[in-house]
mmCIF file with all atom_site columns, C-alpha atoms in Angstrom:
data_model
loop_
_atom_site.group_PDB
_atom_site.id
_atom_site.type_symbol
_atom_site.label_atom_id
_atom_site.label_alt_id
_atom_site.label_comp_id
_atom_site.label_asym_id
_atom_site.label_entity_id
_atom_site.label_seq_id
_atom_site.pdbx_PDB_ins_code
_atom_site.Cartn_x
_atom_site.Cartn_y
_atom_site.Cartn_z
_atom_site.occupancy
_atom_site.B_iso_or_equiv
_atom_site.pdbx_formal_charge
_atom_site.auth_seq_id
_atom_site.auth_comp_id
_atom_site.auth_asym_id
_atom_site.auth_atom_id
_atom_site.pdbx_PDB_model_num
ATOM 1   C CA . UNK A 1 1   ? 0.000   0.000  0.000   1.00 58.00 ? 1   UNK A CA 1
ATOM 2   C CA . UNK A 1 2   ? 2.907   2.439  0.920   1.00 69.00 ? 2   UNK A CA 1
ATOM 3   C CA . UNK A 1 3   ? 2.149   6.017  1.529   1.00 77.00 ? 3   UNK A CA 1
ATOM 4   C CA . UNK A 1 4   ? -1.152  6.263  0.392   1.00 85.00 ? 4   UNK A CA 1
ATOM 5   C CA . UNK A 1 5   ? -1.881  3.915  3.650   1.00 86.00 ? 5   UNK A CA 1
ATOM 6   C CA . UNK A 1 6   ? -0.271  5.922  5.487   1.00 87.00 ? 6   UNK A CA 1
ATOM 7   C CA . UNK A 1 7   ? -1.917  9.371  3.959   1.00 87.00 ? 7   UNK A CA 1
ATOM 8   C CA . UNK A 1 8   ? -5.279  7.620  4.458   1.00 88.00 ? 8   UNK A CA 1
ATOM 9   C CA . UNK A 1 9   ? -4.381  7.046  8.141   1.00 86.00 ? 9   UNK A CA 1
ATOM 10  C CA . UNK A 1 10  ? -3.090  10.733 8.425   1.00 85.00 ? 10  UNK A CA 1
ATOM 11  C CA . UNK A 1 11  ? -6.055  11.932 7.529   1.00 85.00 ? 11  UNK A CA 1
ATOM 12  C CA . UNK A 1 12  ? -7.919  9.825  9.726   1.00 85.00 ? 12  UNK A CA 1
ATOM 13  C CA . UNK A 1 13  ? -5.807  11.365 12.635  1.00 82.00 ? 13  UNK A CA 1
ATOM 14  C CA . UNK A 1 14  ? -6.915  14.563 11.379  1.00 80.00 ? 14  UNK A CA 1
ATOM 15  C CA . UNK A 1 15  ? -10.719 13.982 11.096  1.00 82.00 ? 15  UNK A CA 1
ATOM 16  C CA . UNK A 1 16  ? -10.627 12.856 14.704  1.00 83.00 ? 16  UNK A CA 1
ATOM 17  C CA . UNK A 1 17  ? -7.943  15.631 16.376  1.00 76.00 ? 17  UNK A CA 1
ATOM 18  C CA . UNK A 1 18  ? -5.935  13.158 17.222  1.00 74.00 ? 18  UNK A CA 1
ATOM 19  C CA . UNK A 1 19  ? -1.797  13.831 16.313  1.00 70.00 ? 19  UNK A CA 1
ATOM 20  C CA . UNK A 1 20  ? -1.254  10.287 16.177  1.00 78.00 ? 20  UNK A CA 1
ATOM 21  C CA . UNK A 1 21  ? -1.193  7.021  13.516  1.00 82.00 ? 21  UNK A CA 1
ATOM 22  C CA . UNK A 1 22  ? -1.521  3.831  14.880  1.00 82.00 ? 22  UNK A CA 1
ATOM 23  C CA . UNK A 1 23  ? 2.542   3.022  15.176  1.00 85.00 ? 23  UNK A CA 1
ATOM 24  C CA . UNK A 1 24  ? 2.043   -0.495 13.934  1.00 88.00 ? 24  UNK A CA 1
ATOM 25  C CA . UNK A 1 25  ? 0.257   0.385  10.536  1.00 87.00 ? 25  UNK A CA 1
ATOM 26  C CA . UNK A 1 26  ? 3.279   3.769  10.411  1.00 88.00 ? 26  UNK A CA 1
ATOM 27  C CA . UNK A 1 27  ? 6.100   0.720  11.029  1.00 90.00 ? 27  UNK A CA 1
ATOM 28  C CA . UNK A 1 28  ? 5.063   -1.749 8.601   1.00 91.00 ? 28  UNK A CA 1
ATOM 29  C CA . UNK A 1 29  ? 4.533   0.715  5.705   1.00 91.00 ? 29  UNK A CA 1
ATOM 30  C CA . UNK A 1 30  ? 7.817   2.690  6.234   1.00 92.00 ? 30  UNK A CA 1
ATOM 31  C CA . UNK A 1 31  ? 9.639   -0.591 6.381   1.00 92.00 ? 31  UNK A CA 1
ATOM 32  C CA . UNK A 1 32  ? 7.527   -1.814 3.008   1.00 92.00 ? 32  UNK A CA 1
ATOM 33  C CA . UNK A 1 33  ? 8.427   2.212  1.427   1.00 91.00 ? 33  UNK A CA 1
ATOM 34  C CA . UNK A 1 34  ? 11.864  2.020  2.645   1.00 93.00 ? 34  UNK A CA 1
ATOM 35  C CA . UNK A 1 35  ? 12.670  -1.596 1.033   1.00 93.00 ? 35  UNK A CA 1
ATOM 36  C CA . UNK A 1 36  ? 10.770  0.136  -2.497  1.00 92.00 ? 36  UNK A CA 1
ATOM 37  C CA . UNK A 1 37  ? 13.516  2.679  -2.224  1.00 92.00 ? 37  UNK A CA 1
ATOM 38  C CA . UNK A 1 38  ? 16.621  0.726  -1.699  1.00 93.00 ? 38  UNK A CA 1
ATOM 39  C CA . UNK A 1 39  ? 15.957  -1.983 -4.481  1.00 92.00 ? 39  UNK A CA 1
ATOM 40  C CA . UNK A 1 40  ? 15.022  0.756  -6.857  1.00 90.00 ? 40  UNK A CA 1
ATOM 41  C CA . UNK A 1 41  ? 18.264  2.582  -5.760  1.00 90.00 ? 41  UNK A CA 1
ATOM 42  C CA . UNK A 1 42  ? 20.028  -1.301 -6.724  1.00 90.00 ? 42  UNK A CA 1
ATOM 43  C CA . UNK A 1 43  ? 17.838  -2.126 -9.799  1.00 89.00 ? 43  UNK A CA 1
ATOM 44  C CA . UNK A 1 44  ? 18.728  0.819  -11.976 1.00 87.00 ? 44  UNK A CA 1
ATOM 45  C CA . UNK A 1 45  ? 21.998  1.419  -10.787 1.00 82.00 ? 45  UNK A CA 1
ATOM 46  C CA . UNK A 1 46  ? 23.433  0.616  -14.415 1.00 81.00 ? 46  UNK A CA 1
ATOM 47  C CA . UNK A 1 47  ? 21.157  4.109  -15.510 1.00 78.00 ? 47  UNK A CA 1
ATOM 48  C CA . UNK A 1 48  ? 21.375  2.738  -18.876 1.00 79.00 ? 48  UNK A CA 1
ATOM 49  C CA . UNK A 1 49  ? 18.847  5.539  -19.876 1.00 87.00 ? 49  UNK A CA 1
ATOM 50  C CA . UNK A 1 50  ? 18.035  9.273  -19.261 1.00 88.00 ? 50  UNK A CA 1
ATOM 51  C CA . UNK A 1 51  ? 14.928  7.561  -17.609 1.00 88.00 ? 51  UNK A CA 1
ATOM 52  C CA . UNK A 1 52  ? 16.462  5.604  -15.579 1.00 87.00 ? 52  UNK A CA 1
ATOM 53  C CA . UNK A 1 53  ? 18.843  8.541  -14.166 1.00 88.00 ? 53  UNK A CA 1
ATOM 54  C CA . UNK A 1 54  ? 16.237  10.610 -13.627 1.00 90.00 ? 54  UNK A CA 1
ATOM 55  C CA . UNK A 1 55  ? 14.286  7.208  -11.897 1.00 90.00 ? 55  UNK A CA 1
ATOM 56  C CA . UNK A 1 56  ? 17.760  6.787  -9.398  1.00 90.00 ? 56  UNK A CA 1
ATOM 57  C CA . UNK A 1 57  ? 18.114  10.275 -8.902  1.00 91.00 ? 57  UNK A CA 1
ATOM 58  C CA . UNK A 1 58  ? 14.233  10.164 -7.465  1.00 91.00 ? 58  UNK A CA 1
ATOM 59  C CA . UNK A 1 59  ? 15.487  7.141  -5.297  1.00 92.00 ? 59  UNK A CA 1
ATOM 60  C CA . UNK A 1 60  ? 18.707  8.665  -4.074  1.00 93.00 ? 60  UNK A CA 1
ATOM 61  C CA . UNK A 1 61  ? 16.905  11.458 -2.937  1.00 94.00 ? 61  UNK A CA 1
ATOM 62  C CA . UNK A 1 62  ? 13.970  9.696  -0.955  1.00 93.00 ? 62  UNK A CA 1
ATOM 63  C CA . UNK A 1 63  ? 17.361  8.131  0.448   1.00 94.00 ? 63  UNK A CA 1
ATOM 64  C CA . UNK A 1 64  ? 19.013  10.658 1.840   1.00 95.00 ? 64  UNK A CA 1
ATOM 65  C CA . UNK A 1 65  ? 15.972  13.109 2.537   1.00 94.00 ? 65  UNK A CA 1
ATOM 66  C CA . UNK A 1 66  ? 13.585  10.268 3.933   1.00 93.00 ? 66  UNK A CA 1
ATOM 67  C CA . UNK A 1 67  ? 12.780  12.101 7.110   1.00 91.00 ? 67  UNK A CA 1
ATOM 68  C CA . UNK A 1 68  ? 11.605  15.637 4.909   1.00 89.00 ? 68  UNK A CA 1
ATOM 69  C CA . UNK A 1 69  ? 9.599   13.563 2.885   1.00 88.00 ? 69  UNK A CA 1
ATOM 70  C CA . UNK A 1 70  ? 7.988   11.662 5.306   1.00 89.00 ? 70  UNK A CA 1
ATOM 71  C CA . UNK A 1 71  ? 7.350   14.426 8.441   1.00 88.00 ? 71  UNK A CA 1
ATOM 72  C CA . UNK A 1 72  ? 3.732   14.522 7.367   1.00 86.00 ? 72  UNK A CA 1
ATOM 73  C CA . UNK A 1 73  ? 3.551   11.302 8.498   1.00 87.00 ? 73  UNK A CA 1
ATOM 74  C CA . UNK A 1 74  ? 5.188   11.930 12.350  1.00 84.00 ? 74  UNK A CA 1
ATOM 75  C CA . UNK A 1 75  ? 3.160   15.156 12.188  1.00 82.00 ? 75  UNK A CA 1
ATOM 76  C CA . UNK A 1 76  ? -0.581  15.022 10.873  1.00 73.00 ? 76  UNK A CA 1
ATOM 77  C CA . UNK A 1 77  ? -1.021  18.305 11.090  1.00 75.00 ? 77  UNK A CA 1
ATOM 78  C CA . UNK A 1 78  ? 1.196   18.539 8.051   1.00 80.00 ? 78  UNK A CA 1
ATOM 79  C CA . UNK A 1 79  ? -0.649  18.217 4.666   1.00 80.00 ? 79  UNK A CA 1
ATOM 80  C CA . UNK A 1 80  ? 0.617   14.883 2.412   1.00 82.00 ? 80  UNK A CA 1
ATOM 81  C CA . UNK A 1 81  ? 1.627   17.406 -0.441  1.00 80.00 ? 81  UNK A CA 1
ATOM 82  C CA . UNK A 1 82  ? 1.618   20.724 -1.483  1.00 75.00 ? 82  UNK A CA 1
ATOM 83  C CA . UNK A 1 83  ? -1.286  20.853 -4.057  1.00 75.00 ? 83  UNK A CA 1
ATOM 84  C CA . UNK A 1 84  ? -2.339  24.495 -2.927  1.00 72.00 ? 84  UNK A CA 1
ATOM 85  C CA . UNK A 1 85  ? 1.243   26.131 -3.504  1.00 69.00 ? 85  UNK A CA 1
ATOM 86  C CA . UNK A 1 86  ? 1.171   24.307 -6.405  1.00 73.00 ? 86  UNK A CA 1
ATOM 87  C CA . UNK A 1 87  ? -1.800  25.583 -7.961  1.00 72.00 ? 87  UNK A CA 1
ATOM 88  C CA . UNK A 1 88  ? -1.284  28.980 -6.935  1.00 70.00 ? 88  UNK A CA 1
ATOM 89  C CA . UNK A 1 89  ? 1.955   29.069 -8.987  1.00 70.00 ? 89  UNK A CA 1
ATOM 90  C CA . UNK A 1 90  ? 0.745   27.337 -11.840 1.00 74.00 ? 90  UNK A CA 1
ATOM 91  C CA . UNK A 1 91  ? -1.088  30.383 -13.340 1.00 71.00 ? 91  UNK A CA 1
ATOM 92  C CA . UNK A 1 92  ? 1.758   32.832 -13.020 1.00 69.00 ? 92  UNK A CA 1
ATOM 93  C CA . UNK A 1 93  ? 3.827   30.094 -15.247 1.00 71.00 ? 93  UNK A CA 1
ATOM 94  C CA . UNK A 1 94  ? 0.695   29.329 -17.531 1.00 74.00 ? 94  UNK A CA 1
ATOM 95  C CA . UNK A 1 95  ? 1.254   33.765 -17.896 1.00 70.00 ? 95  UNK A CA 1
ATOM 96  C CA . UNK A 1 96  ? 4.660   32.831 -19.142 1.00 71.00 ? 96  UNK A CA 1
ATOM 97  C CA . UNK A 1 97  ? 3.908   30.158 -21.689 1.00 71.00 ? 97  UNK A CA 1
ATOM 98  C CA . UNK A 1 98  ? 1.475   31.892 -23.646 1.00 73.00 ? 98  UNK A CA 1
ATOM 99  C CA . UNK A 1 99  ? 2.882   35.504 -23.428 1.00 72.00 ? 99  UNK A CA 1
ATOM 100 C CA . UNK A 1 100 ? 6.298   34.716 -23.153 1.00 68.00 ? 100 UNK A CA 1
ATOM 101 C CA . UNK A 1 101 ? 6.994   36.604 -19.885 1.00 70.00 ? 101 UNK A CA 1
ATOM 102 C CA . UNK A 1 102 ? 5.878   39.127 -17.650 1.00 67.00 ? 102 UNK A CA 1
ATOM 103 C CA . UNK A 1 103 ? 7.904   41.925 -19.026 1.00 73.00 ? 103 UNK A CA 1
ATOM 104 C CA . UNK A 1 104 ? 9.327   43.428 -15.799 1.00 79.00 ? 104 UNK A CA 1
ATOM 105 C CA . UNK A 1 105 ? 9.942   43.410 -12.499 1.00 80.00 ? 105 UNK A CA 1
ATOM 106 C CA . UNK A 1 106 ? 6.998   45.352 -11.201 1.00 84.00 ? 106 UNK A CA 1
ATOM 107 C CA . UNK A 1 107 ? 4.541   43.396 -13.928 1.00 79.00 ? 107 UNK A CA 1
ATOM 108 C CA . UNK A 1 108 ? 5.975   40.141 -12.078 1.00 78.00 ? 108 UNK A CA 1
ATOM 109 C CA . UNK A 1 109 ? 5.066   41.307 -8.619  1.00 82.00 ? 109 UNK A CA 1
ATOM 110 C CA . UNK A 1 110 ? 2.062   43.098 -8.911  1.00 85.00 ? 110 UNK A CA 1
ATOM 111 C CA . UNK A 1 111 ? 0.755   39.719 -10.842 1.00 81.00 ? 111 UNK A CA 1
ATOM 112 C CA . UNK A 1 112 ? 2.242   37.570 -7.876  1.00 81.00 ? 112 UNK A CA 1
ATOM 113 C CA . UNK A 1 113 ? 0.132   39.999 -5.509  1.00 86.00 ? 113 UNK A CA 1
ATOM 114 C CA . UNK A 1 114 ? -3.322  39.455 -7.523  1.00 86.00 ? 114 UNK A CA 1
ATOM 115 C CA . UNK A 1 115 ? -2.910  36.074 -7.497  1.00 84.00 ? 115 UNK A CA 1
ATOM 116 C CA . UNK A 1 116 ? -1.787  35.975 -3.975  1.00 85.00 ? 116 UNK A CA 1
ATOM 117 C CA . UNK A 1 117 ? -5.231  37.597 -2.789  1.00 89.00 ? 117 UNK A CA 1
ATOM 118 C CA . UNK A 1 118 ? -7.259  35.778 -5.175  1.00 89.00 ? 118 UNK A CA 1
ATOM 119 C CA . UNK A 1 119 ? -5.884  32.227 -3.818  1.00 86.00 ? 119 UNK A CA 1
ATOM 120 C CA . UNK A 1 120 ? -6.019  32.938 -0.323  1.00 88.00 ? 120 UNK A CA 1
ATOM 121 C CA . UNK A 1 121 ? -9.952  34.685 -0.960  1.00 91.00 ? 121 UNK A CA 1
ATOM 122 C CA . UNK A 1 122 ? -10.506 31.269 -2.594  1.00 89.00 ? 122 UNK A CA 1
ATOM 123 C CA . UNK A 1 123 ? -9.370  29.353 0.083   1.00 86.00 ? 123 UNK A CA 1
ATOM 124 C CA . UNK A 1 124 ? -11.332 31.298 2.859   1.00 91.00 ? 124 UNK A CA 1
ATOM 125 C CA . UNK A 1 125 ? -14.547 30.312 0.023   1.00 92.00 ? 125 UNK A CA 1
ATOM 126 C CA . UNK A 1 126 ? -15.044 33.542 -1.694  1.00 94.00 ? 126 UNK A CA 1
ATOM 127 C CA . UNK A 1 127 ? -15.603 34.374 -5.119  1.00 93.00 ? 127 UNK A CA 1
ATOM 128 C CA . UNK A 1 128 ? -13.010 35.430 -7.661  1.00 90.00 ? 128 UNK A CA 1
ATOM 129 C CA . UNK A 1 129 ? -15.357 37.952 -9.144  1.00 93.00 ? 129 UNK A CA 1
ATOM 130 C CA . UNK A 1 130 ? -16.771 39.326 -5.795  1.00 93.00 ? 130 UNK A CA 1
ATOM 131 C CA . UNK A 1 131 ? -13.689 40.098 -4.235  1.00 94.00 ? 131 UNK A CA 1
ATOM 132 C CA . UNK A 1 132 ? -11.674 41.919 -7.484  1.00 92.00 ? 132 UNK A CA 1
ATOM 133 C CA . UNK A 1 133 ? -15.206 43.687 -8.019  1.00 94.00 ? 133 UNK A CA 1
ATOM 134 C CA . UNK A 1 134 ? -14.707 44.960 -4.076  1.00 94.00 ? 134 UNK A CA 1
ATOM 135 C CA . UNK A 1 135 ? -11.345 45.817 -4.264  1.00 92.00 ? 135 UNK A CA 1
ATOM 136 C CA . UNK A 1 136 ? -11.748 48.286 -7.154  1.00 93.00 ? 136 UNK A CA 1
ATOM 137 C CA . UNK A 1 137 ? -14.724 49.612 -5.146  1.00 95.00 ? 137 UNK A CA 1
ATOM 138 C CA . UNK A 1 138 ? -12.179 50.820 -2.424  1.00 94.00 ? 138 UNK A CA 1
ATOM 139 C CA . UNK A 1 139 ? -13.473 48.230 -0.250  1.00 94.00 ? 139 UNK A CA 1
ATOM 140 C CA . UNK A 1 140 ? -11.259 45.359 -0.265  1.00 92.00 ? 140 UNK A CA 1
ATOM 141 C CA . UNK A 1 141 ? -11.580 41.731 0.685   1.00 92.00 ? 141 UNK A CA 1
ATOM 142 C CA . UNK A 1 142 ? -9.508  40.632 3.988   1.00 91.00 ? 142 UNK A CA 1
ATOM 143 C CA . UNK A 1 143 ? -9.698  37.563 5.929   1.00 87.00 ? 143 UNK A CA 1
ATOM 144 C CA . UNK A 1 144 ? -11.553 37.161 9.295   1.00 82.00 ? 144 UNK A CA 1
ATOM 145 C CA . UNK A 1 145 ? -9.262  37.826 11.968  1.00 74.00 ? 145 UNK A CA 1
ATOM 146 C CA . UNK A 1 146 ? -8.871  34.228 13.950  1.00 59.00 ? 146 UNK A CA 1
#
């Protein structure tokens, strides 16, 4: 099963407030993920192809940086991935493709700052629309304060 398992039983924990996976389910799968990684470190060793070196390069790394790719699991409060960050920089590259950059400096960063408010008013459930519309209104969108 490997680390879906184990994100399934994260977010469990998290459902139920609880900080903790049951340690025998954690054990087994990061001894089953940990043997995945060493015998694909061994089985394309050769890297008789550019896959392949990108393929032990992937391994090497989950070798040596097991613990940052795996805190989510000692720490549910961590998400699995990083979808959100993700997505929020996909658009500014999507920009890039199609018009071939951003021009300057300021273009860059006032882009990165619409963006920035538009993710984090989508996050908190608001509409694109609604909150642009009420910023250039004067009367801009902010989070509640927690």
């Amino acid at each position: 099963m490997g680390p879906l398992a184990l994100k399934k039983a994260a977010d469990a924990a998290r459902d139920i407030d609880t900080e903790h996976i049951d340690d025998h389910l954690k054990a087994g799968e990061l001894s089953a993920l940990r043997t995945a990684v060493t015998d694909g470190i061994t089985a394309i060793a050769a890297r008789s192809s550019k896959t392949e070196a990108k393929h032990h390069a992937l391994f090497q790394r989950l070798h040596r940086r097991w613990n940052d790719y795996l805190r989510w699991v000692h720490d549910p409060a961590l998400p699995f991935d990083n979808n959100p960050a993700e997505q929020t920089m996909r658009m500014a590259k999507l920009r890039i493709k199609i018009s071939g950059c951003l021009r300057t400096l300021a273009n860059a960063e006032d882009f990165a700052v619409i963006r920035s408010y538009l993710a984090t008013a989508d996050r908190h459930g608001q509409t694109m629309l609604d909150v642009l519309t009420a910023a250039l209104r004067g009367r801009p969108w902010t989070p509640a304060s927690t």
